Coordinates of C-alpha atoms in Angstrom, one line a residue:
X1 CA -7.2 -23.1 0.2
X2 CA -7.1 -20.2 -2.3
X3 CA -3.6 -18.1 -3.6
X4 CA -3.9 -14.7 -3.5
X5 CA -1.7 -12.2 -4.9
X6 CA -1.3 -8.3 -3.9
X7 CA 1.0 -5.9 -5.2
X8 CA 1.1 -2.4 -4.3
X9 CA 1.8 0.8 -6.3
X10 CA 5.6 0.2 -6.5
X11 CA 7.3 3.4 -5.0
X12 CA 10.1 5.4 -6.1
X13 CA 13.3 4.8 -5.1
X14 CA 13.8 8.6 -4.3
X15 CA 13.8 8.3 -1.5
X16 CA 12.1 7.7 1.5
X17 CA 8.2 7.8 1.1
X18 CA 5.6 9.8 3.3
X19 CA 2.8 8.8 5.0
X20 CA 0.6 9.5 1.9
X21 CA 2.0 6.9 0.1
X22 CA 1.9 4.3 3.3
X23 CA -1.8 4.6 3.6
X24 CA -2.3 4.7 -0.5
X25 CA -1.1 1.4 -1.2
X26 CA 1.8 0.0 1.2
X27 CA 0.0 -0.5 4.4
X28 CA -3.8 -1.5 3.0
X29 CA -2.0 -3.8 1.1
X30 CA -0.5 -5.6 3.6
X31 CA -3.3 -5.9 6.3
X32 CA -4.8 -7.2 3.8
X33 CA -1.7 -10.0 3.1
X34 CA -1.9 -10.3 6.9
X35 CA -5.3 -10.9 7.2
X36 CA -5.5 -13.6 3.9
X37 CA -2.5 -15.7 5.5
X38 CA -4.3 -16.0 8.3
X39 CA -7.2 -17.1 7.3
X40 CA -4.5 -20.2 6.2
X41 CA -4.8 -18.7 2.3
X42 CA -1.7 -19.2 -0.1
X43 CA -0.7 -15.4 -0.6
X44 CA 1.9 -14.2 -2.8
X45 CA 2.6 -10.2 -1.6
X46 CA 4.8 -7.9 -4.2
X47 CA 6.6 -4.9 -3.2
X48 CA 9.6 -3.4 -4.8
X49 CA 11.3 -0.1 -6.1
X50 CA 10.9 1.7 -9.3
X51 CA 14.0 2.5 -9.9
X52 CA 14.2 4.1 -13.0
X53 CA 13.5 7.5 -14.7
X54 CA 14.1 11.2 -14.2
X55 CA 13.0 10.6 -10.3
X56 CA 16.4 8.1 -9.2
X57 CA 18.3 10.1 -11.4
X58 CA 17.9 13.7 -10.4
X59 CA 17.8 12.3 -6.3
X60 CA 21.3 10.2 -7.5
X61 CA 22.8 14.0 -8.4
X62 CA 21.6 15.7 -5.9
X63 CA 23.2 13.0 -3.6
X64 CA 26.4 13.4 -5.5
X65 CA 26.0 9.0 -6.4
X66 CA 26.5 7.1 -9.6
X67 CA 22.1 6.0 -10.5
X68 CA 23.2 2.5 -9.5
X69 CA 24.4 3.2 -6.8
X70 CA 22.2 5.5 -5.9
X71 CA 19.3 3.1 -6.7
X72 CA 21.2 -0.1 -4.6
X73 CA 21.3 2.0 -1.1
X74 CA 17.6 3.1 -1.1
X75 CA 15.9 -0.1 -2.5
X76 CA 18.0 -1.0 0.9
X77 CA 17.0 1.8 3.0
X78 CA 13.3 1.0 2.3
X79 CA 12.9 -2.4 2.6
X80 CA 14.6 -2.3 6.6
X81 CA 11.7 1.2 6.7
X82 CA 9.4 -0.8 5.6
X83 CA 10.6 -4.0 8.3
X84 CA 10.4 -1.3 10.7
X85 CA 6.3 -0.2 9.9
X86 CA 5.2 -3.6 10.2
X87 CA 5.6 -4.3 6.0
X88 CA 5.8 -7.9 5.8
X89 CA 6.3 -8.5 2.2
X90 CA 6.3 -12.4 0.8
X91 CA 9.7 -10.5 -1.4
X92 CA 10.7 -7.1 -2.2
X93 CA 12.2 -6.6 -5.5
X94 CA 13.4 -3.4 -7.6
X95 CA 12.1 -2.7 -11.1
X96 CA 15.6 -2.8 -12.7
X97 CA 16.2 -6.5 -12.0
X98 CA 17.7 -8.7 -15.1
X99 CA 14.2 -10.5 -14.6
X100 CA 12.8 -8.0 -15.9
X101 CA 14.3 -6.1 -18.1
X102 CA 14.4 -9.7 -19.9
X103 CA 10.0 -9.5 -19.9
X104 CA 10.4 -6.1 -20.9
X105 CA 11.9 -6.4 -24.0
X106 CA 9.7 -9.6 -24.6
X107 CA 6.8 -7.0 -24.1
X108 CA 7.6 -4.4 -26.5
X109 CA 9.2 -7.3 -29.0
X110 CA 5.3 -9.1 -29.4
X111 CA 3.8 -6.0 -29.0
X112 CA 5.6 -4.5 -31.9
X113 CA 5.0 -8.1 -34.1
X114 CA 1.3 -7.5 -33.3
X115 CA 0.9 -4.4 -34.3
X116 CA 0.7 -1.9 -32.0
X117 CA 3.9 -0.2 -31.3
X118 CA 5.7 2.4 -34.3
X119 CA 8.3 4.7 -35.0
X120 CA 7.2 8.6 -34.9
X121 CA 8.7 11.5 -34.8
X122 CA 8.7 13.3 -32.3
X123 CA 9.3 17.4 -30.8
X124 CA 10.8 17.3 -28.2
X125 CA 12.4 19.5 -25.5
X126 CA 16.1 20.3 -25.7
X127 CA 17.8 22.5 -23.4
X128 CA 20.0 24.6 -24.6
X129 CA 21.8 25.4 -21.4
X130 CA 22.3 21.4 -20.3
X131 CA 22.4 20.0 -24.2
X132 CA 20.6 17.5 -23.6
X133 CA 16.6 16.2 -24.2
X134 CA 14.8 16.9 -21.8
X135 CA 12.0 13.8 -21.1
X136 CA 9.0 14.0 -18.5
X137 CA 10.0 15.3 -15.7
X138 CA 13.8 16.7 -16.0
X139 CA 10.8 19.5 -16.7
X140 CA 8.3 21.6 -15.4
X141 CA 6.2 24.4 -15.7
X142 CA 2.1 26.1 -15.5
X143 CA -0.4 23.4 -16.1
X144 CA -2.2 23.6 -18.6
X145 CA -5.5 22.8 -17.2
X146 CA -6.0 23.8 -13.4
X147 CA -3.1 26.4 -13.7
X148 CA -0.7 24.3 -10.8
X149 CA 2.5 25.3 -10.6
X150 CA 4.8 23.9 -10.7
X151 CA 3.4 20.5 -12.2
X152 CA 5.8 18.2 -14.4
X153 CA 6.0 17.1 -17.7
X154 CA 4.2 14.0 -16.6
X155 CA 1.5 14.6 -14.7
X156 CA -0.1 17.4 -12.7
X157 CA 0.1 16.5 -9.2
X158 CA -2.3 19.1 -8.3
X159 CA -5.3 18.0 -10.5
X160 CA -3.9 14.6 -11.6
X161 CA -4.2 15.8 -15.5
X162 CA -1.5 12.8 -17.2
X163 CA 0.6 15.6 -19.8
X164 CA 3.2 15.4 -21.6
X165 CA 6.0 19.0 -21.7
X166 CA 5.0 20.4 -24.1
X167 CA 2.1 21.0 -22.9
X168 CA 3.6 23.2 -20.4
X169 CA 3.0 26.6 -20.1
X170 CA 7.0 28.5 -19.3
X171 CA 8.2 25.2 -19.0
X172 CA 11.7 25.3 -17.2
X173 CA 14.9 22.6 -16.9
X174 CA 14.7 20.9 -13.7
X175 CA 18.3 20.1 -14.2
X176 CA 19.4 23.8 -14.0
X177 CA 16.2 26.2 -14.0
X178 CA 17.7 27.1 -17.3
X179 CA 14.5 28.5 -19.8
X180 CA 16.7 28.0 -22.9
X181 CA 14.7 26.3 -24.2
X182 CA 13.8 24.8 -27.8
X183 CA 11.9 22.5 -29.8
X184 CA 14.0 19.5 -31.7
X185 CA 13.5 16.6 -33.7
X186 CA 13.9 12.6 -31.9
X187 CA 12.7 9.7 -33.0
X188 CA 11.4 7.4 -30.3
X189 CA 8.7 3.8 -30.4
X190 CA 5.1 4.5 -29.2
X191 CA 2.3 2.3 -27.6
X192 CA -0.8 2.5 -29.8
X193 CA -3.0 2.2 -26.7
X194 CA -5.5 3.8 -29.0
X195 CA -6.3 1.0 -30.7
X196 CA -6.9 -1.6 -27.1
X197 CA -9.5 1.6 -26.9
X198 CA -12.8 -1.0 -26.9
X199 CA -11.1 -3.9 -25.5
X200 CA -10.1 -2.1 -22.6
X201 CA -13.8 -0.6 -22.0
X202 CA -14.9 -4.8 -22.5
X203 CA -12.5 -6.0 -20.0
X204 CA -13.4 -2.9 -17.2
X205 CA -17.4 -3.6 -17.9
X206 CA -16.7 -6.8 -16.2
X207 CA -15.6 -5.6 -13.2
X208 CA -18.5 -4.1 -11.6
X209 CA -16.9 -4.8 -8.3
X210 CA -14.1 -2.5 -9.0
X211 CA -14.8 0.7 -6.0
X212 CA -16.5 3.5 -7.4
X213 CA -12.9 6.0 -7.3
X214 CA -11.5 2.7 -9.4
X215 CA -14.3 2.4 -12.1
X216 CA -14.6 6.5 -12.7
X217 CA -11.2 7.0 -13.7
X218 CA -10.9 3.8 -15.8
X219 CA -14.0 5.3 -17.0
X220 CA -13.2 9.1 -17.2
X221 CA -9.7 8.1 -19.4
X222 CA -11.5 5.3 -22.1
X223 CA -14.3 8.4 -22.5
X224 CA -11.9 10.7 -23.2
X225 CA -10.2 7.8 -25.3
X226 CA -7.1 6.3 -24.8
X227 CA -3.5 7.9 -26.0
X228 CA -0.8 6.2 -28.1
X229 CA 2.1 7.2 -25.8
X230 CA 6.2 7.0 -26.2
X231 CA 6.9 4.4 -24.2
X232 CA 11.3 6.0 -25.2
X233 CA 13.3 8.7 -23.2
X234 CA 16.0 9.9 -23.8
X235 CA 18.3 9.2 -21.0
X236 CA 21.0 6.8 -20.2
X237 CA 19.8 5.0 -16.8
X238 CA 16.2 2.5 -18.2
X239 CA 16.7 -0.7 -20.4
X240 CA 18.2 0.0 -23.4
X241 CA 16.3 -0.1 -26.1
X242 CA 18.3 -1.8 -28.0
X243 CA 18.9 -6.0 -27.2
X244 CA 21.7 -8.0 -28.5
X245 CA 23.3 -6.3 -30.6
X246 CA 19.6 -5.9 -33.0
X247 CA 19.9 -2.5 -35.3
X248 CA 17.3 0.0 -34.8
X249 CA 18.7 3.8 -36.6
X250 CA 18.5 5.8 -33.8
X251 CA 17.5 4.2 -31.5
X252 CA 21.0 3.2 -30.2
X253 CA 21.2 5.6 -26.8
X254 CA 17.4 5.8 -26.3
X255 CA 16.0 3.4 -22.7
X256 CA 12.2 2.1 -22.6
X257 CA 9.9 4.9 -20.6
X258 CA 9.4 4.1 -16.7
X259 CA 6.0 4.2 -17.0
X260 CA 6.4 0.8 -19.8
X261 CA 8.8 -1.0 -17.6
X262 CA 7.7 -0.5 -13.6
X263 CA 4.4 -2.1 -14.3
X264 CA 6.3 -4.9 -16.3
X265 CA 8.1 -4.8 -12.7
X266 CA 4.9 -6.7 -11.2
X267 CA 5.6 -9.6 -13.2
X268 CA 9.5 -9.1 -12.8
X269 CA 9.6 -9.6 -9.3
X270 CA 7.6 -12.6 -9.0
X271 CA 10.3 -14.1 -11.2
X272 CA 12.7 -12.3 -8.6
X273 CA 11.7 -14.0 -6.1
X274 CA 11.2 -17.7 -7.8
X275 CA 14.4 -17.0 -8.5
X276 CA 15.8 -16.6 -5.0
X277 CA 13.1 -18.3 -3.3
X278 CA 13.4 -21.9 -6.4
X279 CA 9.7 -21.5 -6.5
X280 CA 8.0 -21.4 -10.3
X281 CA 6.2 -18.0 -11.0
X282 CA 4.2 -18.6 -14.3
X283 CA 1.2 -20.5 -11.6
X284 CA 0.9 -17.1 -10.1
X285 CA 1.1 -15.2 -13.7
X286 CA 0.2 -17.1 -16.5
X287 CA -3.8 -19.0 -18.0
X288 CA -2.2 -21.9 -19.1
X289 CA 0.0 -22.6 -16.1
X290 CA -2.3 -22.7 -12.7
X291 CA -2.9 -18.6 -12.2
X292 CA -6.8 -18.5 -13.4
X293 CA -7.3 -19.5 -9.9
X294 CA -5.4 -17.2 -8.3
X295 CA -6.9 -13.6 -6.9
X296 CA -5.2 -10.7 -8.1
X297 CA -5.5 -7.4 -5.4
X298 CA -3.9 -4.3 -6.5
X299 CA -3.8 -1.4 -4.1
X300 CA -2.7 2.4 -5.5
X301 CA -3.4 5.5 -5.1
X302 CA -5.2 7.7 -7.5
X303 CA -2.8 8.7 -9.1
X304 CA -1.6 5.7 -10.2
X305 CA -5.1 4.2 -11.1
X306 CA -5.1 5.4 -15.3
X307 CA -1.8 3.4 -15.7
X308 CA -3.3 0.1 -14.0
X309 CA -7.5 0.3 -15.1
X310 CA -6.0 0.9 -19.3
X311 CA -2.4 1.2 -20.8
X312 CA -1.0 -1.9 -18.4
X313 CA -4.0 -3.6 -19.3
X314 CA -3.3 -2.8 -22.8
X315 CA 0.4 -4.3 -22.5
X316 CA -1.4 -7.5 -21.3
X317 CA -4.6 -8.2 -23.9
X318 CA -2.4 -6.4 -26.4
X319 CA 0.1 -9.2 -25.6
X320 CA -2.5 -11.9 -26.8
X321 CA -0.4 -13.8 -24.2
X322 CA -2.7 -16.1 -21.0
X323 CA -1.5 -13.1 -18.8
X324 CA -3.3 -13.1 -15.0
X325 CA -5.5 -9.4 -14.8
X326 CA -6.0 -7.7 -12.0
X327 CA -9.3 -8.5 -10.4
X328 CA -10.1 -6.3 -7.3
X329 CA -8.0 -2.4 -8.5
X330 CA -7.9 -0.8 -5.2
X331 CA -8.4 3.1 -5.3
X332 CA -7.6 5.9 -3.0
X333 CA -7.9 9.3 -2.6
X334 CA -5.1 11.5 -1.2
X335 CA -4.4 11.6 2.6
X336 CA -4.2 15.3 2.2
X337 CA -1.0 17.6 4.4
X338 CA -3.3 20.4 6.2
X339 CA -4.4 22.0 3.2
X340 CA -1.6 20.4 1.2
X341 CA -0.8 17.5 -0.6
X342 CA 2.5 15.3 0.6
X343 CA 4.7 15.9 -1.3
X344 CA 8.5 13.4 -1.8
X345 CA 9.9 15.5 -4.1
X346 CA 8.6 19.0 -1.6
X347 CA 9.4 17.2 1.3
X348 CA 6.3 18.3 2.6
X349 CA 4.7 16.5 5.8
X350 CA 5.7 13.4 7.9
X351 CA 8.3 11.0 6.2
X352 CA 8.2 6.4 7.4
X353 CA 11.6 7.1 9.1
X354 CA 10.5 9.9 10.7
X355 CA 6.9 9.1 12.2
X356 CA 8.9 5.9 13.6
X357 CA 11.0 8.4 15.5
X358 CA 7.8 9.8 17.2
X359 CA 5.3 7.0 17.6
X360 CA 5.4 3.3 17.2
X361 CA 4.4 1.8 14.0
X362 CA 1.3 0.5 16.0
X363 CA -0.1 4.0 16.3
X364 CA 0.6 4.9 12.8
X365 CA -0.7 1.6 11.3
X366 CA -3.9 2.0 13.2
X367 CA -4.6 5.9 13.0
X368 CA -3.4 5.5 8.8
X369 CA -6.2 2.5 8.2
X370 CA -9.6 3.7 10.9
X371 CA -8.7 6.9 8.4
X372 CA -8.5 6.0 5.0
X373 CA -9.3 7.5 2.1
X374 CA -11.9 5.5 0.5
X375 CA -14.1 7.6 0.0
X376 CA -13.3 10.7 -0.9
X377 CA -9.8 13.7 0.4
X378 CA -8.7 13.1 4.2
X379 CA -6.5 15.2 5.6
X380 CA -3.7 14.7 8.7
X381 CA -4.4 16.3 12.4
X382 CA -1.9 15.6 14.6
X383 CA -5.4 16.5 17.3
X384 CA -7.1 13.1 15.5
X385 CA -3.1 11.0 15.2
X386 CA -3.6 11.9 19.4
X387 CA -7.1 11.0 19.6
X388 CA -6.9 8.1 17.4
X389 CA -3.5 6.4 19.2
X390 CA -5.3 7.5 23.1
X391 CA -8.5 7.5 22.8
X392 CA -8.8 3.4 20.5
X393 CA -5.6 1.9 21.4
X394 CA -4.6 2.9 25.3
X395 CA -8.3 3.8 26.8
X396 CA -10.4 0.3 24.4
X397 CA -8.1 -2.1 23.8
X398 CA -4.9 -1.6 26.2
X399 CA -6.9 -0.6 29.1
X400 CA -9.4 -3.6 28.8
X401 CA -5.8 -6.4 27.6
X402 CA -4.2 -4.6 31.3
X403 CA -6.8 -4.2 33.3
X404 CA -8.1 -8.2 33.5
X405 CA -4.6 -9.5 33.2
X406 CA -3.7 -7.5 35.9
X407 CA -6.7 -8.6 37.9
X408 CA -5.5 -12.7 37.4
X409 CA -2.2 -12.0 38.1
X410 CA -3.8 -10.7 41.6
X411 CA -6.4 -13.3 42.2
X412 CA -6.3 -16.2 40.2
X413 CA -2.3 -16.8 40.7
X414 CA -1.8 -15.4 36.9
X415 CA -3.8 -18.6 35.4
X416 CA -6.7 -19.0 34.1
X417 CA -9.0 -20.3 35.8
X418 CA -11.3 -23.1 36.0
X419 CA -14.6 -23.8 37.7
X420 CA -18.7 -22.5 36.7
X421 CA -20.7 -22.4 33.7
X422 CA -21.5 -18.9 31.0
X423 CA -24.6 -17.6 32.4
X424 CA -27.1 -14.7 30.8
X425 CA -24.5 -12.5 30.7
X426 CA -21.7 -14.2 28.7
X427 CA -24.8 -16.0 26.4
X428 CA -25.6 -12.3 25.3
X429 CA -22.2 -11.9 24.8
X430 CA -21.5 -14.5 22.8
X431 CA -24.3 -13.4 20.7
X432 CA -23.1 -10.5 20.2
X433 CA -19.5 -11.0 19.6
X434 CA -20.5 -13.6 16.5
X435 CA -22.4 -10.6 14.9
X436 CA -19.4 -8.2 15.1
X437 CA -17.1 -11.1 13.9
X438 CA -19.0 -11.8 10.9
X439 CA -19.2 -8.2 9.8
X440 CA -15.2 -7.3 10.6
X441 CA -14.6 -10.8 8.7
X442 CA -17.1 -9.4 5.6
X443 CA -15.3 -5.9 5.8
X444 CA -12.2 -7.4 5.7
X445 CA -13.2 -9.7 2.5
X446 CA -13.9 -6.4 0.8
X447 CA -10.8 -4.7 1.4
X448 CA -13.0 -2.0 2.7
X449 CA -10.3 -0.7 5.2
X450 CA -12.4 2.3 7.6
X451 CA -15.2 -0.3 8.2
X452 CA -12.8 -3.0 9.0
X453 CA -11.8 -1.0 11.7
X454 CA -14.5 -0.1 12.8
X455 CA -16.0 -3.7 13.1
X456 CA -12.3 -4.6 14.9
X457 CA -12.9 -1.4 17.9
X458 CA -16.8 -2.1 18.4
X459 CA -15.0 -5.3 19.5
X460 CA -12.8 -4.1 21.8
X461 CA -15.5 -2.2 23.3
X462 CA -18.0 -5.1 23.7
X463 CA -14.7 -5.9 25.9
X464 CA -14.3 -3.3 28.0
X465 CA -18.7 -3.3 28.2
X466 CA -18.9 -7.0 29.2
X467 CA -16.0 -6.0 32.2
X468 CA -18.2 -3.4 33.3
X469 CA -21.6 -5.1 33.3
X470 CA -20.0 -8.5 34.9
X471 CA -17.7 -6.6 37.2
X472 CA -15.7 -9.8 38.9
X473 CA -13.5 -7.1 41.2
X474 CA -17.1 -7.1 43.0
X475 CA -17.8 -10.8 42.4
X476 CA -14.7 -12.2 43.7
X477 CA -16.0 -11.0 47.2
X478 CA -18.9 -13.0 47.7
X479 CA -19.6 -15.1 44.5
X480 CA -15.7 -16.0 43.6
X481 CA -17.1 -18.8 40.8
X482 CA -19.1 -16.6 39.0
X483 CA -15.8 -14.5 38.5
X484 CA -14.2 -17.2 37.5
X485 CA -16.4 -17.3 34.4
X486 CA -16.0 -13.7 34.3
X487 CA -11.8 -13.7 33.6
X488 CA -12.2 -17.0 31.6
X489 CA -14.0 -15.0 29.2
X490 CA -12.2 -11.9 29.7
X491 CA -8.7 -14.0 28.9
X492 CA -10.3 -15.4 25.9
X493 CA -11.4 -12.1 24.4
X494 CA -7.9 -11.4 25.0
X495 CA -7.1 -14.3 22.8
X496 CA -9.6 -13.2 20.3
X497 CA -8.6 -9.8 20.7
X498 CA -5.7 -10.7 19.2
X499 CA -6.2 -12.3 16.6
X500 CA -8.6 -10.3 15.0
X501 CA -6.2 -7.0 15.5
X502 CA -3.4 -8.4 14.1
X503 CA -3.7 -7.8 10.5
X504 CA -3.6 -4.0 11.4
X505 CA -2.0 -4.1 14.5
X506 CA 0.5 -6.8 14.5
X507 CA 3.2 -5.8 16.9
X508 CA 0.9 -5.1 20.3
X509 CA -0.8 -8.2 18.5
X510 CA 1.9 -10.2 19.1
X511 CA 2.5 -9.3 22.8
X512 CA -1.1 -9.5 23.6
X513 CA -0.6 -13.2 22.7
X514 CA 2.3 -14.3 23.8
X515 CA 0.2 -12.4 27.4
X516 CA -1.5 -15.5 27.2
X517 CA -0.2 -17.9 26.3
X518 CA -0.6 -18.1 22.1
X519 CA 1.4 -18.1 19.4
X520 CA 2.2 -15.8 16.7
X521 CA 0.6 -15.2 13.8
X522 CA -3.1 -15.9 15.0
X523 CA -5.2 -17.9 12.9
X524 CA -8.5 -16.4 12.3
X525 CA -11.3 -17.0 14.1
X526 CA -14.6 -18.1 13.2
X527 CA -18.4 -16.5 13.7
X528 CA -18.9 -18.7 16.7
X529 CA -18.1 -16.9 20.3
X530 CA -19.0 -20.1 21.4
X531 CA -16.1 -21.6 19.9
X532 CA -13.2 -19.2 19.6
X533 CA -13.9 -17.8 23.3
X534 CA -13.5 -21.2 24.6
X535 CA -10.0 -21.8 23.8
X536 CA -8.1 -21.4 26.8
X537 CA -7.7 -24.6 29.0
X538 CA -7.8 -23.7 32.8
X539 CA -4.7 -23.6 34.2
X540 CA -2.7 -21.8 31.8
X541 CA -0.3 -19.5 32.8
X542 CA -0.7 -16.3 31.4
X543 CA 0.4 -12.6 32.4
X544 CA 0.3 -9.1 32.6
X545 CA 2.2 -7.3 29.4
X546 CA 4.1 -3.4 29.9
X547 CA 1.6 -0.7 28.8
X548 CA 0.7 -1.4 25.2
X549 CA -0.5 2.0 24.6
X550 CA 1.9 5.4 25.9
X551 CA -1.1 8.4 25.1
X552 CA 0.4 10.9 24.1
X553 CA 0.6 14.4 25.4
X554 CA -0.6 17.4 24.3
X555 CA 3.2 19.0 24.7
X556 CA 4.2 16.4 22.3
X557 CA 1.7 17.9 19.6
X558 CA 2.7 21.4 20.0
X559 CA 7.0 20.1 19.4
X560 CA 5.0 18.2 16.1
X561 CA 3.2 20.8 14.9
X562 CA 5.9 22.8 15.9
X563 CA 8.9 20.5 14.5
X564 CA 6.3 19.6 11.3
X565 CA 4.1 22.6 10.7
X566 CA 0.5 21.8 10.7
X567 CA -2.7 24.1 11.9
X568 CA -0.1 26.9 11.8
X569 CA 1.8 26.7 9.3
X570 CA -1.6 28.3 7.4
X571 CA -2.8 30.5 10.2

């Protein structure tokens, strides 16, 4: 039994996440976690809210709440919506926890001892109107690289360039909109990533199995040279730099920067989980405590790759301590919204709570997984969503399941029939199913989401093709024993489809499994189709479920396009 640690990019606490966040980290992590659990492996899938930083402060102000209360509310809201989406985390934590605070101070101390943190005198933007320094996301302006506006003070959402507020052209305060800004001096702590350049490159070179996107972004930043980055900010919300009364003149009102503490949060959330469950967190993270046997897989959108491929590893390696590091960094391109980007801050696109009001979670899970932006950016369209639900889920999988169970109900008294031996059609089916199961398992192991759904759909198609060729409704008239063989085989296909579909569409898979009397969650099948298609014993009661997938009508597409925008808004 393997041990697998799975983390996805921690969603910011500033509001419900959009479908781009789901497809780029949250959902693929869940699909993979469910797959590995079904194989009997020990899985620890962790996520949680990224609580600190200016987005949380700004969102709290907009909501009329203090930031602590706001974060508490959003932490629960995002968990509930994620659970409704079928996201099966083993623990949902938060980066503002006491456990994470201890780790942040630990890493800061050991990095400074190792000569990788130093104080620097900075010139930062100060707002005369707001009477305060404006760190990163409190400043917006025009991107100096691609001229996009508004670009944030830490990163451009358009071209992905990492920025500093002083880089922006025509900057303004996000708080007040004021352009009455000036440069003032303030002291901050800097992490000296440049000193880790060669070690990070050597570490990256050892990961030739990373997806091309992750490797390309990692090497881009290495080739350009890692930048020493400030790890403190002039904010009130965050882990205070000063701890246990230790003096540090000039840092009395400063906190650690969110991009320093939130990646450490993966370890902090593991400690939260361990404290809650009475478990041992070190066996997942400390090489000297057993973590050498762990396979660690991260999931994230491409904008997060620089921090996870270079800057977080710089912290871990720079500590000189035996910490577990990522084995596979699975990166995703953008899911775009009709020519533009999904955006939490700009409320552009469909968000998780809205999505669940429109259609069941499995409809979204299937569409998003089948259209994962792995090789390039993809664009959401209502028509593609409709096609994925109607043609794949309703016409292929749903039609097969309901068709054979209804036939079994009317002709075999809702019981798995006995009698008869498999014939040439079944023998051919066994060969084809074995091949498809091998392909599906291989693609799931490789965390190739699109290819996995293609292989999964191909299995569903085999079921429909088998029914069409074997035609039990014809055989029942002249050869009831032959019809029994076909129905028994098809019912075992129903069982198989529930097992292999569960990672992607868990709610429907559970209904399908229950229809043939199987427990849930299911175990992943072997590639021996003869074995896997003979699990249901004769006489077992089965039942016809309600319609598994309702088709999406053209009128609904027109309504959603009008409500949320779409092709018409760019016309």
